[in-house]
Short mmCIF file of C-alpha atoms and ligand atoms in Angstrom, two decimals:
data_model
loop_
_atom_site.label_atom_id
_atom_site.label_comp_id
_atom_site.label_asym_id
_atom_site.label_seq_id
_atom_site.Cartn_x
_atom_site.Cartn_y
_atom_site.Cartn_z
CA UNK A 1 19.54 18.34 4.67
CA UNK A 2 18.38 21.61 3.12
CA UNK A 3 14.83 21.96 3.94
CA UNK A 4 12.13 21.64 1.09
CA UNK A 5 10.97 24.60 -0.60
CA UNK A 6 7.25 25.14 -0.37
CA UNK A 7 7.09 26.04 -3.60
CA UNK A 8 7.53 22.46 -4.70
CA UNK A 9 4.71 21.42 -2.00
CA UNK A 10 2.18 23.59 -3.43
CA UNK A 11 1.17 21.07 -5.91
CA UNK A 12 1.38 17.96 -3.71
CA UNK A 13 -2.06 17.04 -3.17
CA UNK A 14 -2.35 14.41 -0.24
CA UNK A 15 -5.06 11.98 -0.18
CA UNK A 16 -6.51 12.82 3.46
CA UNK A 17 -7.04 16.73 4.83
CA UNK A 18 -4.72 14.81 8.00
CA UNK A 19 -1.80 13.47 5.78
CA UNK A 20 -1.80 17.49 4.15
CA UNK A 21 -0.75 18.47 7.78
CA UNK A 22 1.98 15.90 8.09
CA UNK A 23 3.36 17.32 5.08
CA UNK A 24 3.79 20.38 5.95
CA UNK A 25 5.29 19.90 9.39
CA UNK A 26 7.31 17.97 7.69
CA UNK A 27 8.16 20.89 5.59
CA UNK A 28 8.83 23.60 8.32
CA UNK A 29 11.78 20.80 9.89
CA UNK A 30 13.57 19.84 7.16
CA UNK A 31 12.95 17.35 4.41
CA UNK A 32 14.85 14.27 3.84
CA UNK A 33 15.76 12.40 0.40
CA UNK A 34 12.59 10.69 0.22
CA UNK A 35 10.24 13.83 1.25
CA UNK A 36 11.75 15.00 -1.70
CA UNK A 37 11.56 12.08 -4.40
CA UNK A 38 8.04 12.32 -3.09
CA UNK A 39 7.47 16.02 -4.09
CA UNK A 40 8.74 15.29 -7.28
CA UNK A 41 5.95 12.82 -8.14
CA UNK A 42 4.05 13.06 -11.32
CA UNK A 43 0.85 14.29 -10.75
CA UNK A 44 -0.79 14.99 -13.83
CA UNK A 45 -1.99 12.72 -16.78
CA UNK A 46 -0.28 14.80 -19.69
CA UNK A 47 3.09 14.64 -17.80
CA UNK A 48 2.63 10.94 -17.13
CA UNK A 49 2.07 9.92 -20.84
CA UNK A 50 4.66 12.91 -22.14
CA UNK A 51 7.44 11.00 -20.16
CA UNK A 52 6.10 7.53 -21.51
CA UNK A 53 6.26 9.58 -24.77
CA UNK A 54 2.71 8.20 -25.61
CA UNK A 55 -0.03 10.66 -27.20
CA UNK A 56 -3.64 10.81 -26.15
CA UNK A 57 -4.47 8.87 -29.09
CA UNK A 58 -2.66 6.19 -27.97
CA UNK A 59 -4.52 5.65 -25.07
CA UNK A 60 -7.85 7.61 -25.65
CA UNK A 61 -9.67 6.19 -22.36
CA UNK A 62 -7.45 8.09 -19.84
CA UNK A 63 -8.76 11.04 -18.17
CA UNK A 64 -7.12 13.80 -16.21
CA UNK A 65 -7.34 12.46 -12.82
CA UNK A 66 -7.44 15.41 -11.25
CA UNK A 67 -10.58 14.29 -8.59
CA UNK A 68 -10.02 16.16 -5.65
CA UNK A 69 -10.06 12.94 -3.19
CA UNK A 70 -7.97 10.58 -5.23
CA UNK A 71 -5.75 12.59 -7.85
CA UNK A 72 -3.05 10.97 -9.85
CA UNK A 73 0.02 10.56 -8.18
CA UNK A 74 3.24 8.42 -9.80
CA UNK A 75 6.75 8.83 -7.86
CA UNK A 76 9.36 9.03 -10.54
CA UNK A 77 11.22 5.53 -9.55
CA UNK A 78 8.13 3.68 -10.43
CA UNK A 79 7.86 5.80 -13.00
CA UNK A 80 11.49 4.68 -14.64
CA UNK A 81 10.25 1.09 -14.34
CA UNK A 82 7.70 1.43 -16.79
CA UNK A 83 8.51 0.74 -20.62
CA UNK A 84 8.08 3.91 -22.68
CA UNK A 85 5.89 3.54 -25.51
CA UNK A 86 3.91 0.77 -24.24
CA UNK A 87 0.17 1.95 -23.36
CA UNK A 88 -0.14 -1.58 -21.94
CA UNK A 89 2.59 -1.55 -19.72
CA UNK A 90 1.55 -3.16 -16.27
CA UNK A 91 2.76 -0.48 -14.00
CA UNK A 92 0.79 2.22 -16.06
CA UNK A 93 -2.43 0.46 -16.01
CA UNK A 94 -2.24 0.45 -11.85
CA UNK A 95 -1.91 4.14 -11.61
CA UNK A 96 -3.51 6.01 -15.00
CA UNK A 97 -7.19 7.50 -14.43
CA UNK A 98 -9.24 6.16 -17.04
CA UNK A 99 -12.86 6.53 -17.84
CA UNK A 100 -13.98 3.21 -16.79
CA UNK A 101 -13.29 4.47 -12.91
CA UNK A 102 -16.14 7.22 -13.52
CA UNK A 103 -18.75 4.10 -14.91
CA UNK A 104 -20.88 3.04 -12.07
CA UNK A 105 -21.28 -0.53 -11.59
CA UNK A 106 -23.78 -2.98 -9.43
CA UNK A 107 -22.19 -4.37 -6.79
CA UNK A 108 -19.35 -1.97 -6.32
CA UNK A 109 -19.83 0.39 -3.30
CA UNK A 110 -18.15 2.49 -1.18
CA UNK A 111 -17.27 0.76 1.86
CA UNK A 112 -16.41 -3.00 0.14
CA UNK A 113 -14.67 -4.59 3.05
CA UNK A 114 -17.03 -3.62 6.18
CA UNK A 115 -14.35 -1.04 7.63
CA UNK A 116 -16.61 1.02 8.93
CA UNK A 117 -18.25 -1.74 10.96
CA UNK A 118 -14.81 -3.32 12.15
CA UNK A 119 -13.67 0.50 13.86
CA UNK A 120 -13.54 -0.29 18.06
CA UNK A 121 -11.33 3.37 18.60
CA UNK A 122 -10.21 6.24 16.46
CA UNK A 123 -7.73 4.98 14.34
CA UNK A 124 -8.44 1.54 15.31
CA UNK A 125 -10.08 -1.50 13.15
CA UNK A 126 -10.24 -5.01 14.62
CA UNK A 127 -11.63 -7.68 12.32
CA UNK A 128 -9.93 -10.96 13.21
CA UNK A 129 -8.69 -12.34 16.59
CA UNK A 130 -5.52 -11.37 18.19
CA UNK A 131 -4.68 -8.77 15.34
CA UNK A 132 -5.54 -4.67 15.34
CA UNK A 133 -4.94 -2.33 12.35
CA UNK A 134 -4.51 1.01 13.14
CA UNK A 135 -5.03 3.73 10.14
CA UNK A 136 -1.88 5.70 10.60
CA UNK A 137 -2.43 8.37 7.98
CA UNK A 138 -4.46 8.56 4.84
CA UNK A 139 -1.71 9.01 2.68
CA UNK A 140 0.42 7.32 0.08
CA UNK A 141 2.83 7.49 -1.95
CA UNK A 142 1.33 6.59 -5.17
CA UNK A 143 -2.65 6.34 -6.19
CA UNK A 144 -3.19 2.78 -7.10
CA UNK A 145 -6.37 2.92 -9.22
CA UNK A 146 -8.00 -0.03 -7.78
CA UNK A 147 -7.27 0.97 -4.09
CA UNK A 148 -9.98 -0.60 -1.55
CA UNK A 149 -9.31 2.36 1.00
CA UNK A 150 -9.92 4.94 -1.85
CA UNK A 151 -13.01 6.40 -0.65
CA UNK A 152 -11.96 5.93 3.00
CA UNK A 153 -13.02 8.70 5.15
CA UNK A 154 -9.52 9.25 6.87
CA UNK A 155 -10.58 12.49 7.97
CA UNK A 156 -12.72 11.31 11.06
CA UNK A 157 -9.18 9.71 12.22
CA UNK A 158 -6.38 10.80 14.26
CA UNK A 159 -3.41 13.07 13.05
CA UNK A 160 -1.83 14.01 16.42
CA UNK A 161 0.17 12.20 19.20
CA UNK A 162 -2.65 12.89 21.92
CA UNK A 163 -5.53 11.31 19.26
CA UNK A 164 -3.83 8.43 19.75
CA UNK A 165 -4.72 7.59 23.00
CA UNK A 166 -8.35 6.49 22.96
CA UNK A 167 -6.60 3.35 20.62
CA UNK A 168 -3.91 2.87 22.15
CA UNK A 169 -5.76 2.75 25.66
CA UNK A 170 -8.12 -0.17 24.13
CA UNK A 171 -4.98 -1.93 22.78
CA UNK A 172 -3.49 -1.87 26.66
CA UNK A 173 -6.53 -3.63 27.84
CA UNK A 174 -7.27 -5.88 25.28
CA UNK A 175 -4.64 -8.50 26.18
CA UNK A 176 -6.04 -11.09 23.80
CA UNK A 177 -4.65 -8.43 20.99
CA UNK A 178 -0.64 -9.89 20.28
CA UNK A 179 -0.30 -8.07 17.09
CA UNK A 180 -0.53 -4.58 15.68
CA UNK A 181 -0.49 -3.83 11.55
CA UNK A 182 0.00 -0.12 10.78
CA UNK A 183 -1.47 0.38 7.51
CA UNK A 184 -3.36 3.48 6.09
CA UNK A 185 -2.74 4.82 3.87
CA UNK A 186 0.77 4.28 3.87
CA UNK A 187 2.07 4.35 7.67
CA UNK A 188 6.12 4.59 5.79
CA UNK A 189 4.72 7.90 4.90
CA UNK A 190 4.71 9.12 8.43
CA UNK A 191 8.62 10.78 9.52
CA UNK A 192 10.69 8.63 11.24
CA UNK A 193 9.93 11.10 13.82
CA UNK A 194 6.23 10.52 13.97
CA UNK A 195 6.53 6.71 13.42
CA UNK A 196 8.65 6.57 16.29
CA UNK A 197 5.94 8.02 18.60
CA UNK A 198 3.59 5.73 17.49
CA UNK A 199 5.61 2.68 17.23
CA UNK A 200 7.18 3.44 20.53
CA UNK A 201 3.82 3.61 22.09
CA UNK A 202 2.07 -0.07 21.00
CA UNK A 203 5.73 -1.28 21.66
CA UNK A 204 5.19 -0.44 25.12
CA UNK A 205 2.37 -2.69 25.39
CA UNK A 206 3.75 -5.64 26.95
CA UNK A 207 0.86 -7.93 25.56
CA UNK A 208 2.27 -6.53 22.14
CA UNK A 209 4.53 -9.26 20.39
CA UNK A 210 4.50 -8.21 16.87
CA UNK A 211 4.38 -4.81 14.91
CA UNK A 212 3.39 -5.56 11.06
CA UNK A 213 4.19 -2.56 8.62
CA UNK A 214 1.19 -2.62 5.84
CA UNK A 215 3.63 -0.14 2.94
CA UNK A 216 4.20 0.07 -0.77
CA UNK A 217 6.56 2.56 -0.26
CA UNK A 218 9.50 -0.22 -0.89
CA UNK A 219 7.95 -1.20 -3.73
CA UNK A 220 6.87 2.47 -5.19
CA UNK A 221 9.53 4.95 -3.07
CA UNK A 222 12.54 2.96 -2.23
CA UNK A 223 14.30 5.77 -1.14
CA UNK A 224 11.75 5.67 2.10
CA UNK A 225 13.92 2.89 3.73
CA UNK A 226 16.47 5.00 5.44
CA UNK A 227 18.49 4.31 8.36
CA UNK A 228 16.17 6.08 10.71
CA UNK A 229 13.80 4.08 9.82
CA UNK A 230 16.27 0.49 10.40
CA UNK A 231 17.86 2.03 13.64
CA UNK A 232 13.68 2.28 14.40
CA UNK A 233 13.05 -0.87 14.02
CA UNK A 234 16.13 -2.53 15.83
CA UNK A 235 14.96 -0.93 18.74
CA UNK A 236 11.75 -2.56 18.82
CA UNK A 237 11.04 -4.91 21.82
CA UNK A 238 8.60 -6.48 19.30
CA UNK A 239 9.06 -8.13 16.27
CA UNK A 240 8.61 -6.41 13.13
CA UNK A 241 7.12 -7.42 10.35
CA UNK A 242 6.66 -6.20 7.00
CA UNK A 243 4.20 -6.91 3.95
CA UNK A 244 4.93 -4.83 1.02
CA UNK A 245 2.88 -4.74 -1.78
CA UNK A 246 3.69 -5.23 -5.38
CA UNK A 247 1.67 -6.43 -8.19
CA UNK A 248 3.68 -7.30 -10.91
CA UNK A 249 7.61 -8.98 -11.91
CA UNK A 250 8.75 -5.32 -13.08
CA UNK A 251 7.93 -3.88 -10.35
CA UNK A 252 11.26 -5.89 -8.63
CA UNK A 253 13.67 -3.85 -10.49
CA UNK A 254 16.60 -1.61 -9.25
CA UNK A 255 16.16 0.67 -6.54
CA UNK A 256 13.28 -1.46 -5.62
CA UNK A 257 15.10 -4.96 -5.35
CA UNK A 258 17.76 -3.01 -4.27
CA UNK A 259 15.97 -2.04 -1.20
CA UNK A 260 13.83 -5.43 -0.56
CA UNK A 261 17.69 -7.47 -0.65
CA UNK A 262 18.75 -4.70 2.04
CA UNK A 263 15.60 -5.12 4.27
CA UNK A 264 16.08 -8.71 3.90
CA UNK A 265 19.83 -9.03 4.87
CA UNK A 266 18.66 -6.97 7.85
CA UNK A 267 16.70 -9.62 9.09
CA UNK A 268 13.25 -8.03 8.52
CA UNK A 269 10.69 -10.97 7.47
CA UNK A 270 9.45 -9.53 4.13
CA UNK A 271 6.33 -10.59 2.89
CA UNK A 272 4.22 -9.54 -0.19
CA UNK A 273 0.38 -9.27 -1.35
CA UNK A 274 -0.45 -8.38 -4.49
CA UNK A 275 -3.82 -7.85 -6.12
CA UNK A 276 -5.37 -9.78 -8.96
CA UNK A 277 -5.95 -7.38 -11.71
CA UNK A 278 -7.20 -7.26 -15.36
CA UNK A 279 -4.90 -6.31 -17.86
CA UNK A 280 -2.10 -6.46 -15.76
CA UNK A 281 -1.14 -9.74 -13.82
CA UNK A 282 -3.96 -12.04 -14.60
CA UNK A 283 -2.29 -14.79 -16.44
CA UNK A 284 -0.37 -17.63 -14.77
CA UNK A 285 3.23 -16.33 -16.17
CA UNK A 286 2.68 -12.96 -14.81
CA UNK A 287 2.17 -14.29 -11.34
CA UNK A 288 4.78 -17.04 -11.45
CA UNK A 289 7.16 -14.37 -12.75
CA UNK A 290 5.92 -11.74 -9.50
CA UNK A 291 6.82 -15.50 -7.51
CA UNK A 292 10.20 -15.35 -9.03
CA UNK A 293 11.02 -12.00 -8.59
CA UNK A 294 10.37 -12.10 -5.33
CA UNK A 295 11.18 -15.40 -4.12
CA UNK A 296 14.89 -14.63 -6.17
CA UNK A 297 15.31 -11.71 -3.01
CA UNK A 298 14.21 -13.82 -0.44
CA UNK A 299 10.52 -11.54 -0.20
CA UNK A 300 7.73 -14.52 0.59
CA UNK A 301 4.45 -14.70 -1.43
CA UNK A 302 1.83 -14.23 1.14
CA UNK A 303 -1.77 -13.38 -0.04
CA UNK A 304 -3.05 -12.88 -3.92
CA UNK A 305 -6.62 -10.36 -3.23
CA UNK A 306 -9.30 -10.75 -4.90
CA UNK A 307 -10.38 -7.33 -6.06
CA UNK A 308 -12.34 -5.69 -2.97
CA UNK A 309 -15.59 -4.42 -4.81
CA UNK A 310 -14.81 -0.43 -3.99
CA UNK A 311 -17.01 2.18 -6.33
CA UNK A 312 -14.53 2.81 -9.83
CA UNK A 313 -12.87 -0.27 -9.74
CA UNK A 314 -15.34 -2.79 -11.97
CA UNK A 315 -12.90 -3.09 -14.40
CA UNK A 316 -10.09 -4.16 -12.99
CA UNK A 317 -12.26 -7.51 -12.09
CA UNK A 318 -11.08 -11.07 -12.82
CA UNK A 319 -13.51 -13.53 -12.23
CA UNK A 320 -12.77 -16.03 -9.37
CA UNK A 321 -12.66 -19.50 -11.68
CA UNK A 322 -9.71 -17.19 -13.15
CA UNK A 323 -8.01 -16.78 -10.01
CA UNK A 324 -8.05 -20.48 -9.07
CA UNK A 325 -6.79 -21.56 -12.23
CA UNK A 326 -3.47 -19.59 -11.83
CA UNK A 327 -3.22 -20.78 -8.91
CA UNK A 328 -3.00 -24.18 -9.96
CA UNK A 329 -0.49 -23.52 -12.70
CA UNK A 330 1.81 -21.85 -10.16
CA UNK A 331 1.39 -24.98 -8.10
CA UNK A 332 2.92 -27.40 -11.19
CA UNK A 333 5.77 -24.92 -12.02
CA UNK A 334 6.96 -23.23 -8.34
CA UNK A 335 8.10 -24.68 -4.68
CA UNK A 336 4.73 -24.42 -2.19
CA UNK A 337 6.46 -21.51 -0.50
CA UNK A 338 6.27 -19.66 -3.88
CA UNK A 339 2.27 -19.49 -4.32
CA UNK A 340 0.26 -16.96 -2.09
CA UNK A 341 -2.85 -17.55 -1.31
CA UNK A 342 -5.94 -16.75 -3.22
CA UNK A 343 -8.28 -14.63 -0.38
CA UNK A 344 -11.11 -12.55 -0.59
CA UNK A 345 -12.12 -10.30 2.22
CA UNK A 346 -15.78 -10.51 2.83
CA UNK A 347 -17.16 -8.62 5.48
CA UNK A 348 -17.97 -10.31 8.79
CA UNK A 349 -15.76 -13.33 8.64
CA UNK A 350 -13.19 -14.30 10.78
CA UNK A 351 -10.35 -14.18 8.50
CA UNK A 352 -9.43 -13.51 4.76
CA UNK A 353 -11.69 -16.11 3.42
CA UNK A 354 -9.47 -18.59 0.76
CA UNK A 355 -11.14 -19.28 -2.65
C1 PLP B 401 -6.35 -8.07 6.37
C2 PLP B 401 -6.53 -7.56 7.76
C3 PLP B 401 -5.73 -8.04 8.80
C4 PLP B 401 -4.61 -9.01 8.58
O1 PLP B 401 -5.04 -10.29 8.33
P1 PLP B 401 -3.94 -11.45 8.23
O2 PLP B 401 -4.69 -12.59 7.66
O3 PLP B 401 -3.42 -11.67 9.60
O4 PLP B 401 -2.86 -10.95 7.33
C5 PLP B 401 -5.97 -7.59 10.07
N1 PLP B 401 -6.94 -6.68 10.33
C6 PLP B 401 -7.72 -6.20 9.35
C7 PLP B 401 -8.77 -5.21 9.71
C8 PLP B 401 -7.53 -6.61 8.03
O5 PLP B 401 -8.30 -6.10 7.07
S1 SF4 B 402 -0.54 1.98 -1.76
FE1 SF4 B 402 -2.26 0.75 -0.93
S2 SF4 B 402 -3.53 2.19 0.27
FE2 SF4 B 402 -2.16 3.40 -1.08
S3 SF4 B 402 -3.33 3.80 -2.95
FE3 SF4 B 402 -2.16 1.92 -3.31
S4 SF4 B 402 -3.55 0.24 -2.70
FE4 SF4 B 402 -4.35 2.15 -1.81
#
């Protein structure tokens, strides 16, 4: 693999200072396929709409996205699943800056889901019994607009092998801990080489008896799924586990499903959450048609969010009574196994509470 030119890396702008160092190391050993679909991400507003060959006027409320913590950021596969032309399209609504995010509303605040509270290490958030989340990186792969972790402060968490240790030594003793989600960020957006340390080390954990992998980067940078990353996970003495993330049925198109069959056929449980969002999958067909799509590829429904109240996102709101009633409709028109459930995290309880 020809290693990738830092010429092309000087306008990647990560979401954490941490996930910028990844990068580059990254950088200096050689980049793979995926380090460089990800360099060729969109990251600018005019580009985004010029490819969608849309004009400003046709959608007058986006901005330039260019805030310094939370920039635009589109890879091109998810890109070539939108439908050019369409200033509605679902996919385009979950990643274009508009104004609205800059409007502030009551009840939307910085830390929504009581993270801060829930950290017992560096790295480390346990909410619920017998599961620990660690925040692998602060980056991702795309910038969805309505992201709960978007003001997150990632930089106060670890970036090295050796930060690791103050978590992993609480997940050692712990021994009522059986399960370990990597999330983020987007823990897929560590190298194979650098998920491999980490993985390796909670899989050493005898007490340990599943790893969960948190990652859009099926769903938004198929390319990700390499067979580093399978060989990885075959050698796991726990079982893995992962829960992509897509929001809508276009989203399950080409490379995508492509890659969700193949991670399927490998064995891999695949589950998905999705979030329920205005203007984009917040009627009944949209989610029975996300059911569908998924079910079709053997990827399980698992949880349907209610939007986390995080500072820009007001208007991506549905109300609750709105939630419930899709719900129902997907009950009269899909198996059981097809409808997720309808959760909401609120801060302090003992699991995702169900509406
Ligand atoms: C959502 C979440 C989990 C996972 O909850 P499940 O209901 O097991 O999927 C675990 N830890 C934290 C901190 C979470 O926010
Ligand atoms: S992939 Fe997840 S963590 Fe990353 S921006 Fe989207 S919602 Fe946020």
């Amino acid at each position: 693999m020809s290693p990738l030119p830092h010429a092309k890396l000087a306008n990647y702008q990560p979401a954490g200072e941490g996930a910028e160092r990844v990068t580059t190391e990254e950088a200096d050993s050689g980049a793979t396929s995926w380090q460089r679909d990800l360099a060729g991400a969109i990251r600018r507003t005019d580009d985004l709409l010029a490819q969608l060959r849309l004009t400003p006027a046709d959608v007058p409320e986006a901005v330039s996205g260019s805030d310094i913590n939370f920039p635009l950021l589109v890879p091109q596969s998810y890109l070539r699943r939108m439908t050019a032309g369409d200033p509605r399209d679902p996919l385009l609504r979950q990643v274009l800056p508009v104004n609205d995010e800059h409007h502030d509303a009551a009840g939307f605040v910085l830390d929504a889901v009581g993270d801060q509270d829930a950290r017992t290490a560096p790295g480390l958030l346990q909410k619920y019994h017998g599961r620990a989340l660690l925040m692998t990186t602060g980056s991702c792969a795309i910038h969805c607009r309505y992201c709960f972790r978007r003001e997150y402060p990632y930089q106060q968490e670890p970036k090295r092998r050796n930060d690791w240790n103050d978590a992993i030594d609480a997940l050692t003793q712990d021994t009522s801990i059986s399960e370990v989600i990597l999330s983020g960020g987007d823990p897929l957006m560590l190298s194979d080489t650098r998920l491999e340390q980490l993985v390796s080390r909670v899989d050493a954990i005898s007490h340990i008896r599943r790893i969960r992998f948190h990652t859009r980067l099926p769903i938004v940078l198929p390319s990700r799924i390499t067979s580093e990353f399978r060989s990885l996970c075959s050698r796991m003495r726990s079982q893995p586990i992962m829960v992509v993330h897509a929001n809508h049925a276009n989203e399950i198109a080409s490379d995508c499903q492509e890659t969700l069959r193949e991670l399927v056929c490998w064995g891999m449980p695949v589950l998905n959450q999705s979030v329920l969002l205005k203007g984009i999958n917040d009627t009944a067909a949209d989610q029975i048609n996300l059911s569908r799509s998924l079910i079709d590829i053997g990827v399980m429904p698992y949880y349907l969010h209610q939007l986390d109240r995080v500072r820009g996102t007001a208007h991506f709101e549905v109300p609750v009574e709105i939630g419930r009633h899709i719900i129902q409709q997907m009950r009269t028109e899909l198996p059981g196994y097809a409808v997720p459930q309808l959760v909401q995290e609120i801060p302090g309880e003992l699991s995702k509470t169900p509406l």
